[in-house]
PDB file of C-alpha atoms in Angstrom:
ATOM      1  CA  MET A   1     -90.868  65.351   9.892  1.00 52.00           C
ATOM      2  CA  THR A   2     -93.547  65.359  12.580  1.00 60.00           C
ATOM      3  CA  GLU A   3     -92.866  66.480  16.111  1.00 70.00           C
ATOM      4  CA  SER A   4     -94.827  65.366  19.123  1.00 82.00           C
ATOM      5  CA  ILE A   5     -97.493  67.744  20.330  1.00 89.00           C
ATOM      6  CA  ASP A   6     -98.201  68.396  23.980  1.00 92.00           C
ATOM      7  CA  SER A   7    -101.681  68.377  25.428  1.00 94.00           C
ATOM      8  CA  LYS A   8    -101.786  72.151  25.898  1.00 95.00           C
ATOM      9  CA  ASP A   9    -101.043  72.881  22.246  1.00 96.00           C
ATOM     10  CA  ARG A  10    -103.481  70.194  21.131  1.00 96.00           C
ATOM     11  CA  ALA A  11    -106.229  71.634  23.327  1.00 97.00           C
ATOM     12  CA  ALA A  12    -105.599  75.153  22.004  1.00 97.00           C
ATOM     13  CA  ILE A  13    -105.871  73.999  18.389  1.00 98.00           C
ATOM     14  CA  GLU A  14    -108.963  71.901  19.092  1.00 98.00           C
ATOM     15  CA  ALA A  15    -110.504  74.991  20.688  1.00 98.00           C
ATOM     16  CA  ILE A  16    -109.850  76.988  17.519  1.00 98.00           C
ATOM     17  CA  VAL A  17    -111.689  74.390  15.430  1.00 98.00           C
ATOM     18  CA  LYS A  18    -114.575  74.528  17.906  1.00 98.00           C
ATOM     19  CA  GLN A  19    -114.572  78.318  17.665  1.00 98.00           C
ATOM     20  CA  LEU A  20    -114.858  78.170  13.864  1.00 98.00           C
ATOM     21  CA  GLU A  21    -117.804  75.781  14.205  1.00 98.00           C
ATOM     22  CA  ALA A  22    -119.546  77.847  16.894  1.00 98.00           C
ATOM     23  CA  ALA A  23    -119.021  81.092  14.991  1.00 98.00           C
ATOM     24  CA  TRP A  24    -120.418  79.557  11.803  1.00 98.00           C
ATOM     25  CA  ASN A  25    -123.471  78.265  13.634  1.00 98.00           C
ATOM     26  CA  ALA A  26    -123.959  81.684  15.258  1.00 98.00           C
ATOM     27  CA  ALA A  27    -123.585  83.305  11.798  1.00 98.00           C
ATOM     28  CA  ASP A  28    -120.934  85.602  13.279  1.00 98.00           C
ATOM     29  CA  GLY A  29    -118.351  86.648  10.689  1.00 98.00           C
ATOM     30  CA  ASP A  30    -116.141  88.506  13.160  1.00 98.00           C
ATOM     31  CA  ALA A  31    -116.025  85.553  15.560  1.00 98.00           C
ATOM     32  CA  PHE A  32    -115.272  83.233  12.642  1.00 98.00           C
ATOM     33  CA  ALA A  33    -112.314  85.361  11.565  1.00 98.00           C
ATOM     34  CA  GLU A  34    -110.970  85.967  15.069  1.00 98.00           C
ATOM     35  CA  PRO A  35    -108.595  82.931  15.149  1.00 98.00           C
ATOM     36  CA  PHE A  36    -106.919  84.033  11.904  1.00 98.00           C
ATOM     37  CA  ALA A  37    -103.714  86.031  11.652  1.00 98.00           C
ATOM     38  CA  ASP A  38    -104.012  89.604  10.367  1.00 97.00           C
ATOM     39  CA  ASP A  39    -102.440  88.556   7.056  1.00 96.00           C
ATOM     40  CA  ALA A  40    -103.885  85.049   6.780  1.00 98.00           C
ATOM     41  CA  ASP A  41    -104.485  83.378   3.408  1.00 97.00           C
ATOM     42  CA  PHE A  42    -107.892  81.773   2.882  1.00 97.00           C
ATOM     43  CA  ILE A  43    -108.842  79.754  -0.211  1.00 95.00           C
ATOM     44  CA  THR A  44    -112.602  79.329  -0.411  1.00 94.00           C
ATOM     45  CA  ILE A  45    -114.490  76.360  -1.850  1.00 91.00           C
ATOM     46  CA  ARG A  46    -114.853  78.466  -5.016  1.00 88.00           C
ATOM     47  CA  ALA A  47    -111.034  78.672  -5.251  1.00 88.00           C
ATOM     48  CA  GLU A  48    -111.081  82.368  -4.407  1.00 91.00           C
ATOM     49  CA  HIS A  49    -108.010  83.618  -2.575  1.00 92.00           C
ATOM     50  CA  ILE A  50    -109.007  85.927   0.305  1.00 95.00           C
ATOM     51  CA  LEU A  51    -106.245  87.855   2.060  1.00 96.00           C
ATOM     52  CA  GLY A  52    -106.401  88.906   5.700  1.00 97.00           C
ATOM     53  CA  ARG A  53    -108.644  88.608   8.710  1.00 98.00           C
ATOM     54  CA  ALA A  54    -110.838  91.588   7.833  1.00 98.00           C
ATOM     55  CA  ALA A  55    -111.712  90.180   4.419  1.00 98.00           C
ATOM     56  CA  ILE A  56    -112.322  86.730   5.942  1.00 98.00           C
ATOM     57  CA  ALA A  57    -114.739  88.314   8.436  1.00 98.00           C
ATOM     58  CA  SER A  58    -116.692  90.326   5.877  1.00 98.00           C
ATOM     59  CA  GLY A  59    -116.774  87.487   3.359  1.00 97.00           C
ATOM     60  CA  HIS A  60    -118.196  85.085   5.918  1.00 97.00           C
ATOM     61  CA  ALA A  61    -120.645  87.650   7.279  1.00 97.00           C
ATOM     62  CA  GLY A  62    -121.906  87.901   3.703  1.00 97.00           C
ATOM     63  CA  ILE A  63    -122.448  84.175   3.143  1.00 96.00           C
ATOM     64  CA  PHE A  64    -123.951  83.785   6.638  1.00 97.00           C
ATOM     65  CA  ARG A  65    -126.624  86.350   5.625  1.00 96.00           C
ATOM     66  CA  THR A  66    -127.301  84.853   2.213  1.00 96.00           C
ATOM     67  CA  ILE A  67    -126.493  81.442   0.719  1.00 95.00           C
ATOM     68  CA  TYR A  68    -125.662  79.834   4.086  1.00 96.00           C
ATOM     69  CA  ALA A  69    -128.282  81.591   6.229  1.00 96.00           C
ATOM     70  CA  GLY A  70    -129.465  79.277   9.005  1.00 97.00           C
ATOM     71  CA  SER A  71    -126.956  76.592   8.099  1.00 97.00           C
ATOM     72  CA  VAL A  72    -125.424  74.261  10.653  1.00 98.00           C
ATOM     73  CA  ASN A  73    -121.806  73.189  10.304  1.00 98.00           C
ATOM     74  CA  GLN A  74    -120.201  70.286  12.121  1.00 98.00           C
ATOM     75  CA  LEU A  75    -116.392  70.275  12.080  1.00 98.00           C
ATOM     76  CA  THR A  76    -114.311  67.182  12.799  1.00 98.00           C
ATOM     77  CA  LEU A  77    -110.566  67.469  13.333  1.00 97.00           C
ATOM     78  CA  GLU A  78    -109.284  64.563  11.236  1.00 95.00           C
ATOM     79  CA  ALA A  79    -105.545  65.104  11.624  1.00 95.00           C
ATOM     80  CA  LEU A  80    -103.160  67.313  13.540  1.00 97.00           C
ATOM     81  CA  ARG A  81     -99.389  67.303  13.378  1.00 96.00           C
ATOM     82  CA  LEU A  82     -96.571  69.675  14.108  1.00 96.00           C
ATOM     83  CA  LEU A  83     -94.237  70.710  11.292  1.00 96.00           C
ATOM     84  CA  ARG A  84     -92.163  72.655  13.806  1.00 96.00           C
ATOM     85  CA  PRO A  85     -92.643  73.123  17.572  1.00 95.00           C
ATOM     86  CA  ASP A  86     -94.602  76.292  16.760  1.00 96.00           C
ATOM     87  CA  VAL A  87     -96.107  75.371  13.363  1.00 97.00           C
ATOM     88  CA  ALA A  88     -99.073  72.991  13.097  1.00 98.00           C
ATOM     89  CA  LEU A  89    -100.873  71.399  10.150  1.00 97.00           C
ATOM     90  CA  ILE A  90    -104.492  70.305  10.518  1.00 97.00           C
ATOM     91  CA  HIS A  91    -107.063  68.604   8.302  1.00 96.00           C
ATOM     92  CA  VAL A  92    -110.716  69.151   9.139  1.00 97.00           C
ATOM     93  CA  HIS A  93    -113.892  67.620   7.731  1.00 96.00           C
ATOM     94  CA  ALA A  94    -116.963  69.827   7.588  1.00 97.00           C
ATOM     95  CA  GLN A  95    -120.525  68.570   7.326  1.00 97.00           C
ATOM     96  CA  LEU A  96    -122.842  71.420   6.450  1.00 97.00           C
ATOM     97  CA  ASP A  97    -126.622  71.372   6.497  1.00 97.00           C
ATOM     98  CA  VAL A  98    -128.240  74.253   4.635  1.00 96.00           C
ATOM     99  CA  PRO A  99    -131.969  74.642   5.384  1.00 95.00           C
ATOM    100  CA  ALA A 100    -133.058  76.598   2.302  1.00 93.00           C
ATOM    101  CA  GLY A 101    -131.993  78.428  -0.824  1.00 92.00           C
ATOM    102  CA  PRO A 102    -129.971  77.387  -3.867  1.00 91.00           C
ATOM    103  CA  LEU A 103    -127.530  75.319  -1.774  1.00 90.00           C
ATOM    104  CA  GLN A 104    -130.218  73.595   0.327  1.00 94.00           C
ATOM    105  CA  GLY A 105    -129.181  70.208   1.623  1.00 95.00           C
ATOM    106  CA  LYS A 106    -126.176  68.510   3.127  1.00 95.00           C
ATOM    107  CA  GLN A 107    -122.710  69.249   1.834  1.00 93.00           C
ATOM    108  CA  ASN A 108    -119.300  67.968   2.813  1.00 95.00           C
ATOM    109  CA  ALA A 109    -116.041  69.830   2.688  1.00 95.00           C
ATOM    110  CA  ARG A 110    -112.483  69.318   3.795  1.00 94.00           C
ATOM    111  CA  PHE A 111    -109.974  71.975   4.677  1.00 95.00           C
ATOM    112  CA  SER A 112    -106.318  71.960   5.543  1.00 96.00           C
ATOM    113  CA  ALA A 113    -104.882  74.767   7.610  1.00 97.00           C
ATOM    114  CA  VAL A 114    -101.550  75.890   8.970  1.00 98.00           C
ATOM    115  CA  LEU A 115    -101.313  77.480  12.391  1.00 98.00           C
ATOM    116  CA  THR A 116     -98.397  79.180  14.076  1.00 98.00           C
ATOM    117  CA  ARG A 117     -97.908  79.861  17.755  1.00 97.00           C
ATOM    118  CA  GLU A 118     -97.224  83.545  18.354  1.00 96.00           C
ATOM    119  CA  LYS A 119     -96.954  85.561  21.577  1.00 94.00           C
ATOM    120  CA  GLY A 120    -100.751  85.692  21.827  1.00 91.00           C
ATOM    121  CA  GLY A 121    -101.214  81.972  21.177  1.00 96.00           C
ATOM    122  CA  TRP A 122    -102.012  79.856  18.117  1.00 98.00           C
ATOM    123  CA  GLN A 123    -103.299  81.560  14.979  1.00 98.00           C
ATOM    124  CA  ILE A 124    -104.437  80.277  11.598  1.00 98.00           C
ATOM    125  CA  VAL A 125    -102.064  81.638   8.957  1.00 98.00           C
ATOM    126  CA  SER A 126    -103.395  79.674   5.981  1.00 98.00           C
ATOM    127  CA  LEU A 127    -106.598  77.773   5.279  1.00 98.00           C
ATOM    128  CA  HIS A 128    -107.514  75.923   2.087  1.00 96.00           C
ATOM    129  CA  ASN A 129    -111.122  74.788   1.935  1.00 95.00           C
ATOM    130  CA  MET A 130    -112.737  72.553  -0.674  1.00 93.00           C
ATOM    131  CA  ALA A 131    -116.059  70.919  -1.353  1.00 92.00           C
ATOM    132  CA  ILE A 132    -116.005  67.127  -1.459  1.00 91.00           C
ATOM    133  CA  PRO A 133    -117.545  66.011  -4.772  1.00 82.00           C
ATOM    134  CA  PRO A 134    -120.961  64.344  -4.283  1.00 77.00           C
ATOM    135  CA  ASN A 135    -119.623  61.063  -5.720  1.00 70.00           C
ATOM    136  CA  ALA A 136    -116.896  61.059  -3.050  1.00 65.00           C
ATOM    137  CA  GLN A 137    -118.996  62.339  -0.117  1.00 49.00           C
ATOM    138  CA  ARG A 138    -118.066  61.114   3.319  1.00 48.00           C
TER     139      ARG A 138
ATOM    140  CA  MET B   1     -96.206  87.151  10.354  1.00 52.00           C
ATOM    141  CA  THR B   2     -94.182  86.970   7.187  1.00 60.00           C
ATOM    142  CA  GLU B   3     -90.412  86.835   7.179  1.00 70.00           C
ATOM    143  CA  SER B   4     -88.240  88.004   4.336  1.00 82.00           C
ATOM    144  CA  ILE B   5     -86.956  85.312   2.025  1.00 88.00           C
ATOM    145  CA  ASP B   6     -83.489  85.306   0.564  1.00 92.00           C
ATOM    146  CA  SER B   7     -82.782  84.708  -3.092  1.00 94.00           C
ATOM    147  CA  LYS B   8     -81.340  81.229  -2.503  1.00 95.00           C
ATOM    148  CA  ASP B   9     -84.447  79.951  -0.730  1.00 96.00           C
ATOM    149  CA  ARG B  10     -86.686  81.585  -3.323  1.00 96.00           C
ATOM    150  CA  ALA B  11     -84.745  79.954  -6.150  1.00 97.00           C
ATOM    151  CA  ALA B  12     -84.925  76.539  -4.476  1.00 97.00           C
ATOM    152  CA  ILE B  13     -88.698  76.779  -4.067  1.00 98.00           C
ATOM    153  CA  GLU B  14     -89.200  78.067  -7.610  1.00 98.00           C
ATOM    154  CA  ALA B  15     -87.160  75.091  -8.801  1.00 98.00           C
ATOM    155  CA  ILE B  16     -89.482  72.707  -6.983  1.00 98.00           C
ATOM    156  CA  VAL B  17     -92.507  74.212  -8.737  1.00 98.00           C
ATOM    157  CA  LYS B  18     -90.689  73.845 -12.058  1.00 98.00           C
ATOM    158  CA  GLN B  19     -89.901  70.221 -11.174  1.00 98.00           C
ATOM    159  CA  LEU B  20     -93.578  69.474 -10.524  1.00 98.00           C
ATOM    160  CA  GLU B  21     -94.462  70.993 -13.898  1.00 98.00           C
ATOM    161  CA  ALA B  22     -91.701  69.160 -15.777  1.00 98.00           C
ATOM    162  CA  ALA B  23     -92.527  65.834 -14.110  1.00 98.00           C
ATOM    163  CA  TRP B  24     -96.218  66.223 -14.953  1.00 98.00           C
ATOM    164  CA  ASN B  25     -95.413  67.003 -18.576  1.00 98.00           C
ATOM    165  CA  ALA B  26     -93.066  64.003 -18.720  1.00 98.00           C
ATOM    166  CA  ALA B  27     -95.826  61.829 -17.145  1.00 98.00           C
ATOM    167  CA  ASP B  28     -93.285  60.719 -14.524  1.00 98.00           C
ATOM    168  CA  GLY B  29     -94.950  59.889 -11.205  1.00 98.00           C
ATOM    169  CA  ASP B  30     -91.706  59.270  -9.353  1.00 98.00           C
ATOM    170  CA  ALA B  31     -90.207  62.577 -10.468  1.00 98.00           C
ATOM    171  CA  PHE B  32     -93.443  64.336  -9.525  1.00 98.00           C
ATOM    172  CA  ALA B  33     -93.305  62.907  -6.004  1.00 98.00           C
ATOM    173  CA  GLU B  34     -89.592  63.455  -5.491  1.00 98.00           C
ATOM    174  CA  PRO B  35     -89.863  66.944  -3.907  1.00 98.00           C
ATOM    175  CA  PHE B  36     -92.316  65.667  -1.286  1.00 98.00           C
ATOM    176  CA  ALA B  37     -91.410  64.601   2.231  1.00 98.00           C
ATOM    177  CA  ASP B  38     -91.731  60.907   3.051  1.00 97.00           C
ATOM    178  CA  ASP B  39     -94.833  61.597   5.139  1.00 96.00           C
ATOM    179  CA  ALA B  40     -96.307  64.445   3.104  1.00 98.00           C
ATOM    180  CA  ASP B  41    -100.051  65.132   3.023  1.00 97.00           C
ATOM    181  CA  PHE B  42    -101.644  65.606  -0.406  1.00 97.00           C
ATOM    182  CA  ILE B  43    -105.272  66.596  -0.956  1.00 95.00           C
ATOM    183  CA  THR B  44    -106.313  65.939  -4.552  1.00 94.00           C
ATOM    184  CA  ILE B  45    -108.830  67.915  -6.593  1.00 90.00           C
ATOM    185  CA  ARG B  46    -111.308  65.156  -5.696  1.00 88.00           C
ATOM    186  CA  ALA B  47    -110.750  65.930  -1.984  1.00 88.00           C
ATOM    187  CA  GLU B  48    -108.954  62.639  -1.462  1.00 91.00           C
ATOM    188  CA  HIS B  49    -106.311  62.681   1.252  1.00 92.00           C
ATOM    189  CA  ILE B  50    -103.161  60.865   0.081  1.00 95.00           C
ATOM    190  CA  LEU B  51    -100.466  60.161   2.642  1.00 96.00           C
ATOM    191  CA  GLY B  52     -96.779  59.913   1.812  1.00 97.00           C
ATOM    192  CA  ARG B  53     -94.436  60.251  -1.138  1.00 98.00           C
ATOM    193  CA  ALA B  54     -94.877  56.663  -2.343  1.00 98.00           C
ATOM    194  CA  ALA B  55     -98.661  57.017  -2.611  1.00 98.00           C
ATOM    195  CA  ILE B  56     -98.257  60.408  -4.300  1.00 98.00           C
ATOM    196  CA  ALA B  57     -95.938  58.817  -6.870  1.00 98.00           C
ATOM    197  CA  SER B  58     -98.198  55.856  -7.645  1.00 98.00           C
ATOM    198  CA  GLY B  59    -101.347  57.966  -7.689  1.00 97.00           C
ATOM    199  CA  HIS B  60     -99.854  60.393 -10.183  1.00 97.00           C
ATOM    200  CA  ALA B  61     -98.357  57.608 -12.290  1.00 97.00           C
ATOM    201  CA  GLY B  62    -101.903  56.275 -12.526  1.00 97.00           C
ATOM    202  CA  ILE B  63    -103.541  59.496 -13.699  1.00 96.00           C
ATOM    203  CA  PHE B  64    -100.639  60.201 -16.086  1.00 97.00           C
ATOM    204  CA  ARG B  65    -101.424  56.874 -17.822  1.00 96.00           C
ATOM    205  CA  THR B  66    -105.184  57.369 -17.905  1.00 96.00           C
ATOM    206  CA  ILE B  67    -107.335  60.471 -17.500  1.00 95.00           C
ATOM    207  CA  TYR B  68    -104.433  62.919 -17.900  1.00 96.00           C
ATOM    208  CA  ALA B  69    -102.432  61.005 -20.530  1.00 96.00           C
ATOM    209  CA  GLY B  70    -100.662  63.442 -22.831  1.00 97.00           C
ATOM    210  CA  SER B  71    -101.770  66.465 -20.829  1.00 97.00           C
ATOM    211  CA  VAL B  72     -99.680  69.606 -20.517  1.00 98.00           C
ATOM    212  CA  ASN B  73     -99.611  71.514 -17.245  1.00 98.00           C
ATOM    213  CA  GLN B  74     -98.367  75.072 -16.811  1.00 98.00           C
ATOM    214  CA  LEU B  75     -97.685  76.088 -13.200  1.00 98.00           C
ATOM    215  CA  THR B  76     -97.430  79.704 -12.075  1.00 97.00           C
ATOM    216  CA  LEU B  77     -96.134  80.549  -8.609  1.00 97.00           C
ATOM    217  CA  GLU B  78     -98.661  83.169  -7.484  1.00 95.00           C
ATOM    218  CA  ALA B  79     -97.439  83.742  -3.941  1.00 95.00           C
ATOM    219  CA  LEU B  80     -94.567  82.732  -1.702  1.00 97.00           C
ATOM    220  CA  ARG B  81     -94.016  83.723   1.890  1.00 96.00           C
ATOM    221  CA  LEU B  82     -92.133  82.406   4.877  1.00 96.00           C
ATOM    222  CA  LEU B  83     -94.071  81.468   7.998  1.00 96.00           C
ATOM    223  CA  ARG B  84     -90.777  80.760   9.749  1.00 96.00           C
ATOM    224  CA  PRO B  85     -87.192  80.965   8.449  1.00 95.00           C
ATOM    225  CA  ASP B  86     -87.483  77.292   7.472  1.00 96.00           C
ATOM    226  CA  VAL B  87     -91.219  77.035   6.722  1.00 97.00           C
ATOM    227  CA  ALA B  88     -92.678  78.421   3.490  1.00 98.00           C
ATOM    228  CA  LEU B  89     -96.230  78.786   2.181  1.00 97.00           C
ATOM    229  CA  ILE B  90     -96.874  78.923  -1.557  1.00 97.00           C
ATOM    230  CA  HIS B  91     -99.910  79.351  -3.793  1.00 96.00           C
ATOM    231  CA  VAL B  92     -99.672  78.040  -7.336  1.00 97.00           C
ATOM    232  CA  HIS B  93    -102.022  78.325 -10.307  1.00 96.00           C
ATOM    233  CA  ALA B  94    -102.153  75.374 -12.717  1.00 97.00           C
ATOM    234  CA  GLN B  95    -103.418  75.567 -16.271  1.00 97.00           C
ATOM    235  CA  LEU B  96    -103.919  72.081 -17.636  1.00 97.00           C
ATOM    236  CA  ASP B  97    -104.611  71.112 -21.217  1.00 97.00           C
ATOM    237  CA  VAL B  98    -105.908  67.561 -21.688  1.00 96.00           C
ATOM    238  CA  PRO B  99    -105.812  66.353 -25.299  1.00 95.00           C
ATOM    239  CA  ALA B 100    -108.393  63.568 -25.114  1.00 93.00           C
ATOM    240  CA  GLY B 101    -110.654  61.493 -22.940  1.00 92.00           C
ATOM    241  CA  PRO B 102    -113.423  62.361 -20.485  1.00 91.00           C
ATOM    242  CA  LEU B 103    -111.530  65.405 -19.169  1.00 90.00           C
ATOM    243  CA  GLN B 104    -110.512  66.720 -22.585  1.00 94.00           C
ATOM    244  CA  GLY B 105    -110.007  70.474 -22.663  1.00 95.00           C
ATOM    245  CA  LYS B 106    -108.474  73.211 -20.575  1.00 95.00           C
ATOM    246  CA  GLN B 107    -108.827  73.158 -16.813  1.00 93.00           C
ATOM    247  CA  ASN B 108    -107.596  75.482 -14.115  1.00 95.00           C
ATOM    248  CA  ALA B 109    -106.597  74.582 -10.602  1.00 95.00           C
ATOM    249  CA  ARG B 110    -105.005  76.267  -7.640  1.00 94.00           C
ATOM    250  CA  PHE B 111    -102.970  74.639  -4.915  1.00 95.00           C
ATOM    251  CA  SER B 112    -101.468  75.813  -1.689  1.00 96.00           C
ATOM    252  CA  ALA B 113     -98.481  74.001  -0.257  1.00 97.00           C
ATOM    253  CA  VAL B 114     -96.269  74.129   2.791  1.00 98.00           C
ATOM    254  CA  LEU B 115     -92.556  73.447   2.496  1.00 98.00           C
ATOM    255  CA  THR B 116     -89.956  73.004   5.186  1.00 98.00           C
ATOM    256  CA  ARG B 117     -86.205  73.285   4.865  1.00 97.00           C
ATOM    257  CA  GLU B 118     -84.521  70.141   6.147  1.00 96.00           C
ATOM    258  CA  LYS B 119     -80.898  69.024   6.014  1.00 94.00           C
ATOM    259  CA  GLY B 120     -81.334  67.913   2.407  1.00 91.00           C
ATOM    260  CA  GLY B 121     -83.044  71.122   1.332  1.00 96.00           C
ATOM    261  CA  TRP B 122     -86.640  72.248   0.899  1.00 98.00           C
ATOM    262  CA  GLN B 123     -89.404  69.630   0.846  1.00 98.00           C
ATOM    263  CA  ILE B 124     -93.146  69.798   0.331  1.00 98.00           C
ATOM    264  CA  VAL B 125     -94.827  68.604   3.535  1.00 98.00           C
ATOM    265  CA  SER B 126     -98.409  69.446   2.603  1.00 98.00           C
ATOM    266  CA  LEU B 127    -100.198  70.225  -0.653  1.00 98.00           C
ATOM    267  CA  HIS B 128    -103.877  71.033  -1.118  1.00 96.00           C
ATOM    268  CA  ASN B 129    -105.032  71.105  -4.726  1.00 95.00           C
ATOM    269  CA  MET B 130    -108.406  72.199  -6.061  1.00 93.00           C
ATOM    270  CA  ALA B 131    -110.132  72.699  -9.364  1.00 91.00           C
ATOM    271  CA  ILE B 132    -111.218  76.244 -10.093  1.00 91.00           C
ATOM    272  CA  PRO B 133    -114.925  76.188 -10.972  1.00 82.00           C
ATOM    273  CA  PRO B 134    -115.558  76.940 -14.669  1.00 78.00           C
ATOM    274  CA  ASN B 135    -117.549  80.060 -13.770  1.00 70.00           C
ATOM    275  CA  ALA B 136    -114.547  81.386 -11.863  1.00 65.00           C
ATOM    276  CA  GLN B 137    -111.806  80.269 -14.284  1.00 49.00           C
ATOM    277  CA  ARG B 138    -108.766  82.446 -14.486  1.00 48.00           C
TER     278      ARG B 138
END
């Protein structure tokens, strides 16, 4: 069951996606993790299950310094719907360009995420990322 | 923010995971799709985005006849928490044994899913599957 979403909620969620993109491109792990709930679940493209904002921040700070150093990520919000008035489901496509290193080149990923609206605004409570296989890239 | 879950809701969600496992092992696409909402989102291990119960049923019927024919799947509910009293988030590990064909062998996957409790009971509204890379198998 999908509920209609008002423009204010939509704008807030779009801003969170933009913040993830900007934080990635600034290689800022803390800024990347900021939209997540304290106890958020994060499944990486390696199928690792990271628990909590602090671990999301340090994990991303690590990859921003190493395998994804200098990379540029472009996020596109493909779908957004409300499961409840205060629970949203999004699907986002990521196009990543890595300038050097073992992962050099362009890569595509897709993540789904669940957000809830709390007193302080919308937060990501769960994110499941995945690489798109090269033979299915788009 | 995680809410406590009562034993009845927990049992209902555990039963849905068991139903997915049993339907897979019976190669029954319709039974596999039955716990999903009409308009559920399903991201496959190939990063394909399938929309709706009917497409989930036909897609699984297809792989049950072909690449996963005769396969045995063992699902383990790794985590379950409530995002709202009627919205649950689960993480499930899948250990798949394929007897023959191009995917012959043991494979591991992990999916996250969101369920909502509607008048008819709990339904899966979103599922995001992914293969666990061989160098991270567990």
